[in-house]
Amino acid sequence: MRVGMRSALCGFVAVLAAQLTLAALPAKAEPRFSPQRLQLAQQYYYSPFFSPYQQPEPQVRRFRRPPVAAPAPQPLCEAPMVYSHGLKKCICVAEGHGLVDDKCVQLAQACDETKRWSPAEQKCVCRAGHVPQGDQCIHPQLHAGIDRKPGEEPLLTSDMALIQRCMIEAGYLKGEPAATPTSAFWTAFWFFKKDYNVAASTKGALELKTQLRLFDLCPETQRELGTYVASARPADPVTGEGSTPAQPRLFAAAEAQCLPPDLMELVTGAYGARPQLKACHDNCLPVPRELGPKEIASYEANRVVEWCKSCLQINSHLPLDDILLIERETNVSLCSRPPTQLPRWSQPGAAGRAAFTRVRELYRPFSNGLGHEKDFAVVIGNKSYRGGIEVNGSAHNNAGAFYALLTEHLGIKAENVIDLRDASLDDFRRVFGDGGAGELAAALKRRGAERLFIYFAGHGATLPDQSERFLLPVDTLPHRAAQTGYPLSTLYDRVAALGMKSSLVLLEAEFGRDISDIVYPPNLPAMRTSVLPRSPSPGLTVMAAASGDQRTIDDPRYGIGLFTRYLIEGLAGRADLAPIGNADNAVDAVELYAYTAHMVRLAARKSFGLLQQPVTQNGGNPQLSRKQAQGN
């Protein structure tokens, strides 16, 4: 009997141990608060003396989250205002907008045509060339010719012949004024309004806003509207004549008060010490987005890139003028942080593309060229490539803008310009020669020219061994530049053999081993060979838009390359101004390169967060352009 009890007891202990072991194992399939566990717990805690229909409240309950209050409705803000969760109200933070009379408006549109918004004064102030008169701003040259009827808006003039003369002076219309405006006039007038964003009006040319913008482009025709009037003091009570304000003196832009060390050395070597000119020390670049720490350190250590450590980074493009204005007003340094791949602004035919005719803004402040009547030029713009080579979106705009500078401002006759668009290899050989003298050499000999300008905008290429570079005609075959491209060395030899007093070759092109529309920041040149001639030739100056295989950058405001944009401004006379230039009313090779290279570097770095470094070679620092003395 004891044996039986002992066996039963051992069996009970074994079963109990097995149950305890199973209970200790983690349950995989059953959740922590499963219905089975909840039911067992309720049966354990319920008293067996209560009726199942009158059970007390169970002591184990399901976990329930407290109810969440519905969020307060967000007030609707009228665009462009947005709701601020921190301030609990609608605020005006859209780019380029500000509060004017408790309304969020574009600051550029908050003022009328004669005024501009001043961030420093936080109000509308008179535009350049206008003077305050009460609450309005008037143009001192134009107001004397106002035709005004009682109750009507002031109008500068209703003389259509005068308006046509202004269009001719501004370069939009050719020929002589007609008694009645022709279709050619209205076509040119449409292009003018589109270039300068003058709103459509049923009044057409007889609308004040349109006329104010138009007559700013034609200073000679302005004088026919009226004479200068007193802007500093009232008219003389005896003679009735007012004081004539002196023409404003032009100076280089504020950003040209310093130069990078290499350009500083170039200028002081050519003209001696320049007390007003200082060396620029801020040459850093913002770190591109999505660039890892190892890549950042590698760029800085191996490629001599200085990353900006203390600048206010912005993630969108701003024009250089706006960036410099903000920096001066706020005393902070701004830098544009680019993405790791930056698509260039070169989509052909894209909506909103700026017209190159706006480049007149760049050279209108300067007096016209002098002594360029016998000069000769070749202008080539290659955009529409065949055979699968990518379109060069800004080539035609670049060539058209430079052609406008030569013919409208410098005074080179149109018949002295070989103007080519989408030039083929046969065109290159015909103009520059193919084993003998070409059309260019014959024309120069026939006309007795002293200066020669050669401008090319389009694609370039480099052989894999970097032994030769080529200008690409539009019929170039892909990967066959050696057979279907035009060698740069041949171009340089042919131009040097012409024996001109001054020859200027300008290349708005890039010479990478591949043609792409993507810029990879910081846009450092990987090639070490130069696009310049192997040795200098007397009188020959060559300037290229970028170093090595750097990508070139376009200026969104004008739809042309940064290099061409500042080249036009420099040749028009800006490069001759102090403190970079020597102010002798002539632009030479050193002045032009120092100004253009500095401004291209600055705009690329500040507006895009990229590098672009133009390069040059000149033989003897020849004079490139002259301008009349008045107005400077």
XYZ file of C-alpha atoms in Angstrom, residues 6-578:
573
model
C 4.446 6.393 -3.208
C 3.895 5.719 -6.922
C 0.800 7.917 -7.005
C 2.644 10.676 -5.205
C 5.561 10.503 -7.659
C 3.161 10.591 -10.584
C 1.409 13.633 -9.173
C 4.725 15.438 -8.674
C 5.821 14.604 -12.251
C 2.537 15.891 -13.693
C 2.757 19.023 -11.566
C 6.380 19.644 -12.685
C 5.408 19.179 -16.316
C 2.555 21.673 -15.962
C 4.826 24.190 -14.263
C 7.411 23.762 -17.020
C 4.819 24.290 -19.717
C 3.469 27.306 -17.897
C 6.946 28.816 -17.769
C 7.400 28.543 -21.546
C 6.519 31.712 -23.512
C 3.214 31.569 -25.363
C 3.821 32.370 -29.041
C 0.379 32.244 -30.539
C -1.702 33.647 -27.647
C -1.544 37.446 -27.122
C -1.087 38.939 -23.712
C -4.737 40.042 -23.300
C -6.442 37.253 -25.264
C -10.152 36.523 -24.739
C -9.296 33.082 -23.206
C -7.092 34.604 -20.529
C -9.679 37.279 -19.768
C -12.395 34.633 -19.370
C -10.278 32.555 -16.948
C -9.475 35.646 -14.903
C -13.140 36.611 -14.652
C -14.102 33.088 -13.541
C -11.430 33.199 -10.844
C -12.448 36.544 -9.403
C -16.216 36.162 -9.660
C -17.986 34.819 -6.553
C -19.716 31.471 -7.218
C -22.664 32.563 -5.036
C -23.879 35.184 -7.514
C -26.304 34.439 -10.273
C -24.725 34.542 -13.750
C -27.402 37.077 -14.657
C -26.511 39.430 -11.793
C -22.734 39.256 -11.774
C -20.901 42.108 -10.126
C -18.511 44.341 -11.996
C -15.414 42.250 -12.844
C -12.171 43.132 -11.154
C -10.168 42.669 -14.388
C -11.071 45.060 -17.187
C -9.894 45.707 -20.700
C -7.441 48.596 -21.181
C -9.105 51.522 -22.894
C -7.360 54.698 -24.102
C -8.887 57.975 -22.997
C -10.824 59.700 -25.758
C -8.702 62.118 -27.811
C -10.145 65.545 -28.349
C -10.739 66.465 -31.984
C -8.182 68.993 -33.264
C -9.354 72.533 -33.514
C -10.272 73.459 -37.076
C -7.387 75.252 -38.831
C -8.455 78.609 -40.240
C -8.245 78.982 -43.987
C -5.554 81.427 -45.110
C -5.887 83.178 -48.413
C -2.876 82.495 -50.648
C -0.060 83.429 -50.545
C -0.477 83.623 -46.741
C -0.002 80.404 -44.757
C -1.124 79.310 -41.297
C 1.467 79.358 -38.480
C 0.843 76.673 -35.818
C 3.228 78.473 -33.478
C 1.653 81.940 -33.809
C -1.868 80.559 -34.332
C -2.567 82.952 -37.182
C -2.029 83.537 -40.891
C 1.393 84.947 -41.765
C 3.115 86.162 -44.942
C 6.292 84.136 -45.514
C 6.136 83.391 -49.256
C 9.365 84.147 -51.087
C 9.433 87.647 -52.553
C 6.279 88.698 -50.644
C 5.688 91.083 -47.770
C 2.931 92.813 -45.808
C 1.767 96.036 -47.415
C -1.370 97.600 -45.930
C -2.064 94.309 -44.092
C -2.012 92.399 -47.380
C 0.540 89.808 -48.488
C 1.703 91.003 -51.904
C 4.749 90.647 -54.092
C 7.078 93.436 -53.098
C 8.026 94.083 -56.701
C 4.331 94.708 -57.475
C 3.577 96.749 -54.385
C 4.985 99.845 -56.060
C 3.935 101.467 -59.290
C 6.143 101.624 -62.390
C 8.071 104.698 -61.235
C 8.953 103.240 -57.812
C 10.682 100.211 -56.334
C 10.469 98.461 -52.974
C 13.309 99.318 -50.576
C 14.019 96.513 -48.039
C 16.038 98.939 -45.913
C 13.332 101.626 -45.706
C 10.435 99.166 -45.947
C 8.587 101.359 -48.403
C 8.382 102.273 -52.077
C 11.084 104.693 -53.227
C 11.736 106.338 -56.590
C 13.447 104.257 -59.221
C 16.792 105.280 -60.682
C 16.328 108.208 -63.059
C 13.172 109.456 -61.274
C 12.857 112.204 -58.671
C 10.179 112.625 -55.978
C 7.481 115.214 -56.525
C 4.982 115.054 -53.690
C 3.722 111.475 -53.406
C 4.764 110.666 -56.965
C 8.036 110.075 -58.814
C 8.658 111.746 -62.158
C 11.321 111.309 -64.816
C 13.209 114.623 -65.068
C 13.771 114.175 -68.796
C 10.266 113.123 -69.691
C 7.807 115.132 -67.670
C 8.187 118.265 -69.795
C 6.624 116.471 -72.760
C 3.536 115.178 -70.996
C 0.304 115.329 -72.971
C -2.488 115.435 -70.462
C -6.167 116.129 -70.693
C -8.294 117.031 -67.680
C -9.187 113.936 -65.685
C -6.945 111.649 -67.745
C -3.819 109.773 -66.744
C -0.620 111.655 -67.645
C 0.864 110.460 -70.933
C 4.394 111.056 -72.134
C 3.513 111.532 -75.785
C 0.915 110.626 -78.412
C 3.340 111.222 -81.294
C 3.637 107.792 -82.952
C 6.577 108.957 -85.064
C 8.466 109.758 -81.863
C 7.590 106.341 -80.419
C 8.844 104.686 -83.598
C 12.139 106.600 -83.370
C 12.531 105.342 -79.808
C 11.901 101.766 -80.975
C 14.559 102.209 -83.673
C 17.085 103.591 -81.174
C 16.351 100.728 -78.764
C 17.156 98.256 -81.555
C 13.699 96.727 -81.923
C 12.783 98.359 -85.241
C 14.776 98.906 -88.436
C 14.358 101.533 -91.109
C 12.709 104.936 -90.816
C 9.520 105.972 -88.953
C 6.367 105.597 -91.050
C 3.453 108.020 -91.171
C 1.226 105.238 -89.888
C 2.695 102.401 -87.784
C 3.149 99.291 -89.916
C 2.843 95.626 -89.027
C 6.629 95.559 -88.560
C 6.269 98.189 -85.819
C 3.555 96.280 -83.971
C 5.565 93.047 -84.213
C 8.601 94.805 -82.758
C 6.405 96.433 -80.116
C 5.075 93.000 -79.111
C 8.634 91.714 -78.651
C 9.484 94.759 -76.518
C 6.490 94.216 -74.230
C 7.295 90.514 -73.861
C 10.965 91.225 -73.069
C 10.153 93.711 -70.332
C 6.961 92.088 -69.044
C 4.800 95.126 -69.790
C 1.196 94.071 -69.286
C -1.140 93.979 -72.264
C -3.280 97.084 -72.598
C -5.999 98.224 -74.961
C -4.125 101.537 -75.219
C -1.103 99.832 -76.772
C 1.744 102.292 -77.254
C -0.373 105.092 -75.733
C -0.136 103.787 -72.177
C 1.940 105.432 -69.466
C 3.543 102.334 -67.967
C 4.581 101.092 -71.400
C 6.026 104.454 -72.442
C 7.982 104.895 -69.209
C 9.683 101.553 -69.804
C 10.245 102.152 -73.503
C 11.766 105.635 -73.292
C 14.238 104.451 -70.656
C 15.864 102.524 -73.525
C 16.375 105.490 -75.844
C 18.163 108.446 -74.223
C 18.563 110.307 -77.539
C 14.828 110.268 -78.251
C 14.128 111.297 -74.656
C 15.667 114.664 -75.385
C 12.938 115.314 -77.930
C 10.310 114.955 -75.225
C 11.692 117.692 -73.041
C 14.789 119.210 -71.536
C 16.406 118.462 -68.233
C 14.699 120.209 -65.339
C 15.765 121.186 -61.872
C 15.694 118.272 -59.480
C 17.892 119.670 -56.736
C 16.606 123.258 -56.512
C 13.646 125.233 -57.931
C 13.767 127.141 -61.200
C 15.393 130.550 -61.365
C 12.652 133.189 -60.735
C 14.183 135.574 -63.327
C 15.034 133.317 -66.248
C 12.495 130.625 -65.431
C 15.120 127.989 -66.163
C 15.944 125.212 -63.775
C 19.333 123.819 -62.942
C 20.399 120.969 -65.178
C 21.632 118.024 -63.132
C 24.942 116.622 -64.285
C 24.927 113.229 -65.922
C 25.582 110.563 -63.307
C 29.086 109.208 -63.110
C 29.284 105.443 -63.526
C 31.322 103.254 -61.242
C 32.026 99.566 -61.063
C 29.559 97.578 -58.990
C 30.200 97.255 -55.263
C 31.151 93.604 -55.646
C 34.046 94.672 -57.902
C 35.834 96.481 -55.060
C 37.946 93.371 -54.448
C 39.511 90.681 -56.610
C 40.746 87.135 -55.974
C 44.535 87.000 -55.477
C 45.345 85.729 -59.002
C 43.241 88.453 -60.693
C 44.631 91.041 -58.283
C 48.152 90.093 -59.337
C 47.163 90.336 -63.020
C 45.712 93.851 -62.650
C 48.524 95.277 -60.505
C 51.080 93.743 -62.854
C 49.500 95.588 -65.806
C 48.683 98.953 -64.179
C 50.747 99.108 -60.974
C 49.477 99.458 -57.419
C 45.723 100.067 -57.027
C 45.050 101.557 -53.552
C 41.261 101.276 -53.908
C 41.388 97.619 -54.929
C 41.520 94.949 -52.227
C 42.025 91.203 -52.283
C 38.953 89.003 -51.755
C 39.359 86.303 -49.129
C 35.842 84.816 -49.082
C 36.049 82.103 -51.754
C 34.340 79.190 -50.004
C 31.627 76.923 -51.407
C 28.586 75.453 -49.617
C 28.604 71.701 -49.113
C 26.342 70.050 -51.734
C 23.280 68.319 -50.356
C 23.457 64.539 -49.773
C 27.266 64.567 -49.807
C 28.730 62.172 -47.213
C 31.396 63.094 -44.610
C 34.094 61.076 -46.371
C 33.402 62.778 -49.704
C 33.388 66.199 -48.034
C 36.783 65.538 -46.440
C 38.154 64.110 -49.696
C 37.163 67.167 -51.724
C 38.701 69.508 -49.185
C 41.919 67.523 -48.794
C 42.620 66.415 -52.352
C 40.917 68.932 -54.606
C 41.664 72.165 -52.757
C 38.037 73.095 -52.069
C 37.245 75.330 -49.126
C 33.799 74.571 -47.680
C 31.835 77.435 -46.127
C 31.661 77.052 -42.352
C 29.676 80.155 -41.383
C 27.152 81.230 -43.990
C 23.365 81.281 -44.100
C 22.508 78.525 -46.567
C 19.623 78.881 -49.012
C 18.296 75.972 -51.051
C 17.097 77.874 -54.118
C 18.569 80.136 -56.777
C 18.682 83.878 -56.158
C 20.134 86.440 -58.582
C 23.544 87.760 -57.595
C 22.245 91.334 -57.175
C 19.614 90.158 -54.682
C 22.131 88.108 -52.695
C 24.596 91.000 -52.451
C 21.815 93.391 -51.450
C 20.659 91.080 -48.642
C 24.226 90.617 -47.447
C 24.832 94.377 -47.309
C 21.545 95.109 -45.538
C 21.739 92.278 -42.972
C 25.514 91.904 -42.577
C 25.351 88.136 -43.085
C 26.943 85.862 -45.666
C 24.588 83.849 -47.905
C 25.426 80.752 -49.919
C 23.264 78.665 -52.245
C 23.447 74.965 -51.426
C 23.147 72.898 -54.617
C 21.824 69.329 -54.933
C 24.242 66.546 -55.838
C 23.006 66.687 -59.437
C 21.994 70.062 -60.819
C 20.040 70.137 -64.111
C 21.069 73.200 -66.035
C 18.539 75.819 -67.066
C 18.748 75.034 -70.761
C 15.485 73.420 -71.811
C 14.961 74.534 -75.440
C 11.726 76.379 -75.971
C 10.790 76.224 -72.296
C 7.961 78.495 -71.219
C 9.161 81.597 -69.474
C 12.632 81.592 -71.056
C 14.056 85.101 -70.858
C 14.655 86.722 -74.239
C 18.243 87.674 -75.003
C 17.068 91.109 -76.166
C 16.991 92.134 -72.508
C 20.785 92.366 -72.664
C 20.270 95.951 -73.783
C 19.963 96.690 -70.070
C 23.640 95.754 -69.750
C 25.079 98.222 -72.257
C 22.530 101.062 -72.380
C 24.117 102.922 -69.403
C 27.363 103.345 -71.371
C 28.118 105.630 -74.276
C 28.336 104.036 -77.715
C 31.486 102.582 -79.212
C 33.962 104.729 -81.091
C 36.126 103.826 -84.086
C 34.648 100.368 -84.734
C 33.227 101.094 -88.187
C 35.900 99.027 -89.962
C 36.050 96.210 -87.414
C 34.993 92.724 -88.474
C 33.351 89.855 -86.590
C 32.325 86.211 -86.921
C 29.426 85.118 -84.655
C 28.453 81.434 -84.501
C 25.628 79.931 -82.449
C 25.182 76.146 -82.708
C 22.049 74.897 -80.995
C 20.280 72.187 -83.038
C 22.745 69.310 -83.247
C 21.967 66.220 -85.295
C 22.741 62.551 -84.908
C 21.688 62.277 -81.265
C 23.929 64.984 -79.796
C 22.107 66.971 -77.124
C 20.660 70.385 -77.978
C 22.561 73.398 -76.643
C 19.602 75.312 -75.213
C 21.158 78.787 -74.913
C 23.486 78.864 -77.959
C 21.211 80.959 -80.182
C 20.481 83.399 -77.359
C 24.200 83.745 -76.640
C 25.069 84.450 -80.269
C 22.144 86.844 -80.708
C 23.078 88.804 -77.587
C 26.705 89.203 -78.659
C 25.625 90.199 -82.181
C 23.394 92.903 -80.653
C 26.327 94.298 -78.647
C 28.575 94.454 -81.722
C 26.089 96.084 -84.081
C 23.945 98.219 -81.772
C 26.462 99.416 -79.205
C 30.009 99.108 -80.509
C 28.948 100.322 -83.950
C 30.246 97.489 -86.168
C 28.396 97.500 -89.483
C 26.047 94.587 -90.083
C 27.741 93.841 -93.421
C 31.020 93.385 -91.515
C 29.624 90.499 -89.452
C 29.513 86.889 -90.623
C 26.531 85.708 -88.594
C 25.992 81.930 -88.564
C 23.396 79.850 -86.765
C 23.769 76.060 -86.663
C 26.977 76.106 -88.689
C 28.098 72.859 -90.358
C 31.672 71.649 -90.845
C 31.566 73.002 -94.414
C 30.634 76.419 -92.994
C 33.673 76.374 -90.698
C 35.980 75.419 -93.565
C 34.430 77.977 -95.898
C 34.803 80.858 -93.424
C 38.191 80.066 -91.858
C 39.736 78.243 -94.825
C 40.413 74.635 -95.766
C 44.010 74.373 -96.856
C 43.947 77.979 -98.037
C 42.467 81.408 -97.342
C 38.766 81.438 -96.499
C 36.023 84.047 -96.771
C 37.195 85.727 -93.576
C 40.715 86.418 -94.855
C 39.361 87.773 -98.151
C 36.855 90.072 -96.407
C 39.463 91.468 -93.997
C 41.842 92.265 -96.829
C 39.089 93.910 -98.865
C 37.798 96.142 -96.025
C 41.064 96.973 -94.255
C 39.824 96.013 -90.778
C 42.059 96.456 -87.716
C 40.101 94.495 -85.062
C 38.530 91.071 -85.324
C 35.976 89.470 -82.996
C 35.280 85.729 -83.213
C 32.519 84.412 -80.957
C 31.388 80.774 -80.709
C 28.510 79.390 -78.602
C 27.832 75.669 -78.736
C 29.366 72.319 -77.841
C 33.056 71.475 -77.703
C 34.841 68.153 -77.345
C 38.197 66.704 -76.254
C 39.982 63.594 -77.481
C 40.357 60.772 -74.908
C 44.119 61.384 -74.696
C 43.451 65.155 -74.313
C 45.792 65.920 -77.206
C 43.294 68.072 -79.129
C 40.060 69.970 -78.599
C 37.358 70.717 -81.139
C 34.479 73.074 -81.838
C 31.530 70.897 -82.830
C 29.566 71.791 -85.987
C 25.894 70.774 -85.940
C 26.554 67.852 -88.318
C 29.197 66.308 -86.041
C 28.911 62.549 -85.651
C 28.809 61.238 -82.057
C 32.220 60.040 -80.831
C 33.800 61.141 -84.141
C 35.028 64.616 -83.177
C 38.484 63.984 -84.675
C 36.921 63.360 -88.094
C 33.877 65.690 -88.042
C 34.846 68.484 -85.601
C 36.849 71.680 -86.231
C 40.191 71.634 -84.320
C 40.875 74.576 -82.036
C 44.558 74.497 -82.942
C 43.606 75.023 -86.594
C 41.383 77.960 -85.661
C 44.155 79.607 -83.626
C 46.715 79.139 -86.434
C 44.378 80.606 -89.056
C 43.493 83.645 -86.913
C 47.130 84.326 -85.969
C 48.123 84.155 -89.665
C 45.698 87.002 -90.459
C 48.112 89.468 -88.839
C 45.407 91.630 -87.248
C 46.276 94.420 -84.828
C 43.804 92.886 -82.358
C 41.957 89.549 -82.589
C 39.614 88.427 -79.810
C 38.406 84.786 -79.769
C 35.595 84.097 -77.297
C 34.376 80.562 -76.531
C 31.048 80.103 -74.714
C 31.493 76.330 -74.711
C 32.606 73.431 -72.566
C 35.065 70.756 -73.619
C 34.233 67.632 -71.625
C 34.603 64.102 -72.974
C 30.837 63.709 -72.732
C 27.986 66.093 -73.522
C 25.498 66.299 -70.672
C 22.912 68.680 -69.288
C 23.803 67.809 -65.673
C 26.263 69.710 -63.475
C 27.856 67.772 -60.622
C 28.776 70.142 -57.770
C 31.165 71.636 -57.008
C 31.927 71.556 -60.781
C 35.676 71.048 -60.454
C 37.609 70.489 -63.700
C 38.873 66.937 -63.995
C 41.073 67.635 -67.033
C 44.368 69.434 -66.649
C 44.971 70.313 -70.287
C 44.106 73.834 -71.390
C 41.699 74.992 -74.054
C 44.059 77.908 -74.800
C 46.729 78.062 -77.544
C 49.997 76.307 -76.788
C 51.901 79.597 -77.120
C 50.774 83.251 -77.285
C 50.634 85.139 -80.594
C 50.995 88.944 -80.932
C 47.599 90.659 -80.859
C 45.655 87.401 -80.302
C 43.492 87.190 -77.166
C 41.561 84.025 -76.339
C 38.974 83.797 -73.544
C 37.035 80.635 -72.717
C 34.020 80.376 -70.436
C 35.365 77.590 -68.221
C 38.525 75.767 -67.253
C 39.272 72.208 -68.339
C 36.027 70.258 -68.675
C 33.930 72.413 -66.322
C 30.263 72.826 -67.205
C 29.122 76.314 -68.093
C 26.194 77.939 -66.259
C 23.350 80.007 -67.725
C 21.974 83.231 -66.274
C 18.185 82.691 -65.880
C 17.447 86.425 -66.095
C 18.730 86.845 -69.644
C 18.733 83.288 -70.960
C 22.430 83.490 -71.827
C 25.617 82.112 -70.274
C 27.167 83.815 -67.260
C 30.364 84.241 -69.268
C 28.553 85.970 -72.170
C 26.474 88.110 -69.788
C 29.496 89.682 -68.043
C 31.537 89.713 -71.247
C 28.920 91.970 -72.869
C 28.804 94.275 -69.862
C 32.601 94.452 -69.706
C 33.108 95.179 -73.420
C 30.404 97.854 -73.307
C 32.572 99.799 -70.841
C 32.074 98.381 -67.353
C 35.501 96.681 -67.343
C 37.210 100.059 -67.878
C 35.708 101.609 -64.758
C 37.626 102.040 -61.519
